[in-house]
XYZ file of C-alpha atoms in Angstrom:
494
model
C 37.226 14.235 51.057
C 35.457 17.624 50.087
C 36.888 21.271 49.563
C 35.676 24.654 49.812
C 37.295 27.129 47.488
C 36.082 30.997 48.479
C 35.839 33.847 46.626
C 35.044 37.241 46.245
C 31.285 37.953 46.278
C 30.870 39.937 42.579
C 28.623 42.229 42.183
C 26.958 44.487 38.911
C 24.885 46.686 38.987
C 22.345 46.781 35.583
C 20.525 50.134 34.910
C 17.378 49.643 33.926
C 15.345 52.803 32.077
C 11.996 53.177 32.770
C 9.596 55.514 30.502
C 7.506 56.583 34.113
C 10.108 56.850 36.309
C 13.596 57.976 37.162
C 16.407 56.070 37.082
C 17.177 53.478 38.563
C 19.901 51.398 40.045
C 18.838 47.876 39.937
C 21.814 45.966 41.907
C 19.901 42.133 41.460
C 22.603 39.228 41.440
C 25.982 38.352 42.642
C 27.433 34.615 42.808
C 29.006 33.407 45.354
C 31.653 30.036 46.445
C 30.843 27.138 45.227
C 30.307 24.878 47.952
C 30.146 20.935 49.112
C 32.904 20.481 46.424
C 33.472 16.308 46.196
C 33.794 13.229 43.920
C 29.882 13.554 43.417
C 29.833 17.566 42.258
C 29.369 20.474 43.531
C 27.325 23.463 45.016
C 26.273 26.239 42.739
C 24.603 29.034 44.611
C 23.769 32.626 43.809
C 21.930 35.368 45.567
C 19.094 38.065 44.783
C 20.050 41.179 46.027
C 16.892 43.796 46.163
C 13.955 43.563 45.577
C 13.093 44.843 41.615
C 9.727 45.672 40.796
C 10.422 44.023 37.595
C 8.825 40.353 37.045
C 11.250 37.927 36.939
C 10.599 34.931 34.636
C 13.174 32.988 35.055
C 16.821 32.609 36.600
C 19.594 29.384 37.304
C 23.312 29.306 36.654
C 25.293 29.060 33.335
C 28.201 26.738 33.316
C 31.388 24.491 31.886
C 35.266 24.296 31.407
C 37.221 27.607 31.136
C 35.142 30.066 29.623
C 33.116 27.816 27.361
C 29.510 27.557 29.437
C 27.520 24.801 27.414
C 25.143 23.838 30.460
C 22.453 25.651 31.691
C 19.602 24.899 34.482
C 16.866 27.673 34.713
C 15.446 27.488 38.238
C 11.171 27.156 37.474
C 9.708 29.020 40.677
C 10.885 32.445 39.522
C 10.973 35.232 42.642
C 11.849 37.982 43.229
C 14.374 37.833 46.129
C 15.831 35.697 48.327
C 18.875 32.703 47.639
C 18.703 29.962 45.243
C 21.120 26.990 44.030
C 21.558 23.628 42.449
C 23.892 20.914 42.734
C 25.352 19.879 39.591
C 25.876 15.644 40.080
C 26.738 14.493 36.365
C 29.056 15.662 33.358
C 32.670 17.247 35.569
C 35.669 16.468 34.895
C 37.927 15.735 37.274
C 40.875 18.372 37.733
C 39.054 20.706 35.528
C 38.872 24.204 35.704
C 34.948 25.314 35.757
C 33.671 29.052 34.982
C 29.796 29.385 36.590
C 27.611 33.247 36.015
C 24.512 33.269 37.116
C 21.436 34.847 35.657
C 18.000 36.211 35.567
C 15.130 37.323 32.739
C 13.427 40.318 33.058
C 11.063 41.695 30.635
C 12.875 38.629 27.421
C 16.315 40.040 28.485
C 19.055 37.858 30.152
C 21.658 39.418 32.941
C 24.255 37.786 33.951
C 26.132 38.010 37.707
C 29.730 38.111 37.067
C 32.169 34.756 36.788
C 33.113 31.833 39.512
C 35.805 29.277 38.919
C 35.959 26.348 40.511
C 37.619 23.051 40.091
C 36.260 19.827 40.053
C 37.080 16.590 41.957
C 34.312 15.125 38.996
C 30.479 14.534 39.440
C 28.793 11.266 40.168
C 28.212 8.098 37.230
C 25.399 8.475 34.674
C 22.616 6.480 34.904
C 19.608 4.582 32.512
C 16.756 3.521 34.347
C 14.551 3.158 31.593
C 13.888 3.950 28.282
C 10.245 3.607 25.880
C 9.345 2.463 23.473
C 11.478 -0.436 23.360
C 10.985 -1.355 19.768
C 10.655 2.096 17.888
C 11.759 1.367 13.277
C 14.105 4.210 12.076
C 13.099 7.681 12.346
C 11.441 7.593 15.529
C 12.128 8.927 19.217
C 12.838 7.692 21.806
C 12.871 9.201 26.094
C 15.898 7.575 28.068
C 15.120 7.885 31.915
C 17.586 8.300 34.843
C 20.013 10.765 36.290
C 23.332 13.025 36.293
C 22.576 13.128 32.173
C 24.396 16.577 31.006
C 22.213 19.432 30.242
C 23.664 20.416 26.881
C 22.746 18.023 23.882
C 26.376 17.313 22.618
C 27.561 16.727 25.955
C 25.418 13.123 26.576
C 26.887 10.643 23.668
C 23.586 8.418 22.644
C 25.124 5.277 20.669
C 23.746 1.345 19.913
C 26.811 -0.646 18.785
C 29.001 1.582 17.897
C 26.451 3.754 16.095
C 25.773 7.675 17.738
C 22.320 8.095 17.956
C 21.094 11.852 18.241
C 19.826 13.616 21.112
C 17.128 16.091 20.589
C 16.737 17.268 24.191
C 18.281 17.029 27.186
C 17.719 17.654 31.389
C 19.680 15.346 34.047
C 16.554 13.342 34.530
C 16.104 12.258 30.469
C 16.622 12.724 27.366
C 15.188 12.287 24.194
C 17.067 10.899 21.336
C 17.014 10.619 17.137
C 17.018 6.690 15.720
C 18.766 7.877 12.862
C 17.396 6.545 9.339
C 20.734 4.810 8.624
C 20.886 2.895 11.278
C 22.348 0.025 10.789
C 21.988 -2.051 13.705
C 18.712 -3.791 14.463
C 19.131 -4.893 18.134
C 20.997 -3.946 21.254
C 21.632 -2.047 24.550
C 22.561 1.636 24.698
C 25.296 3.264 25.797
C 25.281 6.244 27.211
C 28.739 8.526 27.653
C 29.069 11.603 29.748
C 31.659 13.367 30.557
C 33.916 9.582 29.843
C 32.250 7.711 31.677
C 29.557 5.174 30.575
C 26.665 3.346 31.218
C 23.766 0.889 29.444
C 21.148 -0.191 30.050
C 20.140 -2.497 31.274
C 16.973 -3.811 28.643
C 17.783 -3.882 24.912
C 16.467 -1.032 22.281
C 15.081 -3.126 18.889
C 14.848 -1.546 15.619
C 11.810 -2.813 12.802
C 13.144 -2.664 9.259
C 11.190 -0.292 7.641
C 11.729 -1.870 4.195
C 11.820 -6.121 4.839
C 12.735 -8.651 1.851
C 9.985 -11.158 2.193
C 11.572 -13.438 -0.868
C 14.636 -14.644 -2.145
C 16.569 -12.428 -5.774
C 13.560 -13.697 -7.992
C 15.296 -15.207 -11.073
C 14.194 -13.637 -14.826
C 14.380 -16.295 -17.359
C 16.902 -14.028 -19.234
C 18.790 -11.257 -19.474
C 17.847 -7.720 -20.888
C 19.984 -4.548 -21.305
C 18.935 -0.675 -20.310
C 15.103 -1.768 -19.227
C 12.983 -0.392 -16.544
C 9.961 -3.281 -15.395
C 5.819 -1.979 -15.182
C 3.405 -4.466 -14.622
C 0.553 -4.764 -12.652
C -1.754 -7.199 -9.725
C -4.850 -8.652 -9.673
C -5.959 -12.522 -7.975
C -2.958 -12.735 -5.514
C -0.148 -12.957 -8.462
C 2.120 -9.971 -10.009
C 2.046 -9.831 -13.591
C 6.166 -8.234 -14.962
C 7.146 -7.100 -17.820
C 10.423 -5.415 -19.458
C 9.431 -1.735 -20.326
C 11.647 -0.519 -24.086
C 11.690 -3.323 -27.121
C 12.667 -6.971 -25.009
C 9.881 -9.323 -24.479
C 9.584 -11.371 -21.753
C 5.817 -11.293 -19.242
C 5.787 -13.091 -16.082
C 3.200 -14.156 -13.693
C 4.349 -14.309 -10.165
C 2.177 -16.100 -7.767
C 2.181 -14.346 -3.885
C 1.456 -17.861 -1.853
C 4.128 -20.431 -3.609
C 6.804 -17.584 -4.781
C 6.536 -19.186 -7.999
C 7.597 -17.474 -11.327
C 6.251 -18.361 -14.820
C 6.452 -17.323 -18.066
C 2.827 -15.650 -20.010
C 2.027 -14.964 -23.501
C 4.232 -12.131 -24.458
C 2.082 -9.460 -25.789
C 1.959 -9.538 -29.761
C 3.786 -5.483 -30.630
C 7.530 -3.961 -28.377
C 8.510 -0.328 -28.495
C 7.830 2.004 -25.447
C 4.416 1.495 -23.708
C 3.218 1.061 -19.886
C 1.017 -1.248 -18.067
C -2.366 -0.416 -15.425
C -5.048 -2.895 -14.640
C -8.767 -1.809 -13.803
C -10.901 -4.601 -12.430
C -8.105 -7.155 -12.798
C -7.230 -7.323 -16.057
C -3.747 -5.839 -17.792
C -4.049 -3.079 -20.213
C -0.268 -2.083 -22.009
C 0.023 1.108 -23.995
C 2.212 2.087 -27.051
C 1.148 5.768 -27.256
C 3.337 6.437 -30.181
C 2.232 3.470 -32.196
C -1.483 4.848 -30.799
C -2.109 0.887 -29.693
C -3.885 -0.162 -26.314
C -3.701 -3.821 -25.581
C -6.398 -6.115 -23.331
C -4.299 -8.966 -20.654
C -6.748 -11.285 -19.848
C -5.519 -12.925 -16.664
C -7.620 -15.778 -16.666
C -7.110 -17.113 -20.620
C -3.533 -15.783 -21.079
C -4.271 -14.105 -23.899
C -4.140 -10.349 -24.936
C -6.466 -8.555 -27.255
C -6.754 -5.337 -28.892
C -8.620 -2.400 -27.663
C -9.775 1.512 -28.916
C -6.801 3.286 -30.818
C -5.129 6.204 -28.416
C -6.383 9.326 -29.166
C -3.231 11.343 -29.621
C -0.216 11.270 -32.574
C 1.967 13.396 -30.394
C 2.314 11.272 -27.623
C 5.761 9.197 -27.259
C 6.571 6.927 -23.469
C 8.056 8.512 -20.628
C 4.546 9.183 -18.895
C 4.337 11.230 -15.571
C 0.257 10.534 -15.527
C -0.559 7.056 -15.101
C -3.666 5.721 -12.979
C -6.481 4.553 -12.366
C -10.240 5.954 -10.635
C -12.859 3.046 -10.622
C -13.576 1.356 -14.475
C -11.473 4.915 -15.610
C -7.912 5.618 -16.527
C -5.699 9.156 -16.741
C -3.133 9.314 -18.946
C -0.669 12.847 -19.435
C 1.836 14.628 -18.404
C 4.628 12.734 -21.580
C 6.938 13.426 -24.206
C 5.423 14.976 -27.093
C 7.590 13.965 -29.926
C 6.649 16.588 -31.913
C 7.503 20.025 -29.957
C 10.055 17.868 -28.549
C 8.498 19.119 -24.853
C 5.990 17.742 -21.859
C 2.760 18.533 -23.229
C -0.232 18.898 -20.090
C -2.749 17.309 -21.814
C -4.924 14.672 -19.962
C -6.973 11.508 -21.825
C -9.625 9.412 -19.949
C -10.129 5.967 -21.138
C -12.751 4.346 -19.950
C -12.935 0.345 -19.805
C -16.383 -0.124 -19.544
C -17.722 1.777 -23.125
C -13.601 1.743 -24.711
C -13.314 5.179 -25.790
C -11.000 8.005 -25.333
C -12.186 10.966 -23.534
C -9.769 14.552 -23.587
C -10.294 16.091 -19.946
C -8.841 19.213 -18.265
C -5.510 19.990 -19.070
C -2.926 19.996 -15.853
C -2.938 24.167 -15.304
C 1.078 24.438 -13.326
C 4.338 23.886 -15.315
C 3.898 20.777 -16.559
C 6.846 17.806 -14.909
C 9.055 15.664 -16.517
C 8.504 12.282 -14.855
C 6.837 13.251 -11.931
C 5.126 10.945 -10.100
C 1.006 9.646 -9.473
C -1.204 8.253 -6.860
C -5.004 8.234 -6.430
C -6.454 8.457 -2.900
C -10.886 8.437 -2.211
C -11.103 8.050 -6.299
C -9.490 11.033 -6.666
C -5.889 11.504 -8.481
C -2.847 12.941 -7.345
C 0.021 14.186 -10.256
C 3.557 16.123 -8.293
C 7.219 16.183 -8.323
C 9.280 15.528 -11.113
C 10.753 18.608 -12.939
C 10.394 21.792 -15.147
C 12.541 24.086 -17.403
C 11.934 27.386 -16.197
C 14.690 28.841 -18.244
C 16.837 25.800 -16.133
C 16.548 22.456 -14.834
C 14.115 23.197 -11.380
C 12.669 20.351 -9.488
C 9.179 20.968 -8.643
C 7.525 20.362 -5.266
C 4.318 20.784 -5.953
C 1.379 18.042 -5.466
C -1.537 18.503 -7.688
C -4.880 17.449 -7.173
C -7.498 16.301 -9.693
C -11.174 15.605 -9.043
C -12.601 13.953 -12.250
C -15.938 13.983 -10.808
C -15.772 17.625 -11.506
C -12.924 17.905 -14.127
C -10.976 20.663 -12.242
C -7.044 20.217 -10.892
C -6.008 22.337 -7.617
C -2.717 22.399 -5.649
C -3.171 19.807 -2.642
C 0.327 19.673 -0.769
C 3.968 20.354 -1.110
C 6.884 17.701 -0.430
C 8.822 18.410 2.372
C 11.396 16.593 1.347
C 14.244 16.362 -1.361
C 12.080 16.737 -4.551
C 13.591 14.928 -7.998
C 12.180 12.373 -10.765
C 10.865 9.520 -10.989
C 9.785 9.087 -7.636
C 8.077 6.037 -6.381
C 4.507 6.411 -4.938
C 0.970 5.124 -3.241
C -1.762 5.244 -1.424
C -2.156 3.062 1.312
C -4.107 2.061 4.783
C -5.289 6.121 4.098
C -1.143 7.327 4.255
C 0.864 8.039 0.694
C 4.335 6.676 0.596
C 6.620 8.385 -1.587
C 10.404 8.521 -2.396
C 13.452 7.009 -4.710
C 15.713 6.034 -2.032
C 14.582 8.483 0.853
C 10.998 7.819 1.462
C 8.144 9.832 2.790
C 5.228 9.109 4.661
C 1.609 11.498 4.165
C -1.219 11.419 6.451
C -4.131 12.045 4.687
C -6.244 12.506 8.274
C -3.771 15.081 10.257
C -2.923 16.633 6.746
C 1.296 15.826 8.008
C 4.552 14.528 6.482
C 7.049 12.341 8.247
C 10.343 10.326 6.788
C 10.470 6.754 7.637
C 13.117 5.259 6.535
C 15.469 4.442 3.641
C 14.078 1.950 1.156
C 16.006 -0.920 0.905
C 15.147 -1.892 -2.736
C 15.841 0.127 -5.850
C 16.648 3.366 -5.717
C 16.357 4.280 -8.755
C 12.790 5.135 -8.603
C 9.202 4.162 -10.306
C 11.237 2.907 -14.021
C 11.932 -0.320 -12.162
C 10.234 -0.138 -9.236
C 6.215 -1.301 -9.222
C 4.392 -1.201 -6.595
C 1.097 -2.631 -5.345
C -1.164 -3.640 -2.422
C -1.764 -7.371 -1.116
C -3.538 -9.283 1.975
C -3.024 -6.016 3.243
C 0.099 -5.158 2.670
C 2.086 -2.491 0.687
C 4.725 -3.888 -1.651
C 7.056 -3.356 -3.915
C 8.670 -5.547 -7.077
C 11.862 -3.539 -7.246
C 14.265 -4.997 -10.562
C 17.587 -5.778 -9.006
C 20.495 -4.267 -11.703
C 23.813 -3.413 -11.468
C 25.703 -0.328 -10.655
C 24.669 1.350 -13.774
C 20.991 0.423 -13.963
C 22.067 -1.137 -18.164
C 22.162 -4.834 -16.681
C 19.223 -7.041 -14.807
C 18.632 -11.245 -14.299
C 16.153 -10.465 -11.181
C 13.867 -8.832 -8.531
C 12.906 -9.003 -5.194
C 9.863 -8.385 -3.265
C 10.029 -5.855 -0.366
C 7.981 -5.488 2.409
C 6.724 -2.002 3.802
C 6.616 -2.933 7.595
C 5.012 -0.495 9.764
C 1.776 -2.041 11.143
C 2.134 0.902 13.510
């Protein structure tokens, strides 16, 4: 059945003033009757009345229920006069009153006709013909192809197993859809609802976990209270220890997935570890003591004393370039401030040297990493005079012994960020993680970290067998009891 509803032709005048000619009255548009109204949609009709010397950039229609004009179609072949029309085939609710206007853009100004109304019988059901890609990560986008999609993003309700996705661009024949970072489903058919009508995709969308747990929880031999975790990786073994004053040093083999107790270090107290040439180093800054661990002989030996008498733990900078370790931005136990002093440890000469001071505002609990034989330090916080979170990342060149600003972190900043360089990309975050591409110099947010979200004090990142892992401490809700850790792998081979 077809219904025709006729309207009076509505004409409006637009007065344009030219700087070099007399004011003229331009009658530009009228909206015609809405025709061919049936169960599959409705035809919108409009016309240009007079020629105009002004360039028409685009024209089309806007419409919506009552006077809420949420849908818009722009016709892409601008002309100066003539009849134009557009058939709506989707997103019309039956037995609903719609308002429609024609519009034209001239010299970056938008002009509308007066309004016409019509009652809809309905429209064609939305159809999905295909979508791509079929396998994605959280944070990626997909393109859905089909027919009769709504032109307004919000009127296309796209979901996967009852969890809504986010439409970021819409046309009648395609949708661009964002996969949220908190997506729970890993596989399912897409559902699209438009004007109360639903349709499912033929194929399933597969969502790969950005972070995957590669082992069952790995039990440590005893329960520790209020501790962190640090360690190093060497020769396919991960060496882990509790921080603070709690004993316990373990070797975890990635091939056999077995763990065994190793020789305890002979000193206790606030400390942290780094590795140079497959040997581990354990620094007790307040005791000025540096110990070297040899995994082959399972033994510890004392190295040259740390030169500073002021530094306690809470080092923001702790990284290795070649045969040298760089330590600094630590808490000064006498001034009760964080120091901008940087020290280098030369493992070949067993010697400490002071390097160029950090030039910026000294960050507390910053993150650090290396790339292409340079050091990078940033984020954290400082007082100025109130607590301020820092989003700068600085670059240090050990050859020139100079610092410079490198980039700005785009996400939410904070203390204790994990960070590591892997495959020419930086990965940084606590719970929400970001990826920085050194070639394109662009940031991209990736899926939420599924390990311990407290940060670097409870996670040890390392690269093994061309994969990025985090040994992540398993704690209770208050982070004050721990018996085990899990191994979390970055699953992002694109």
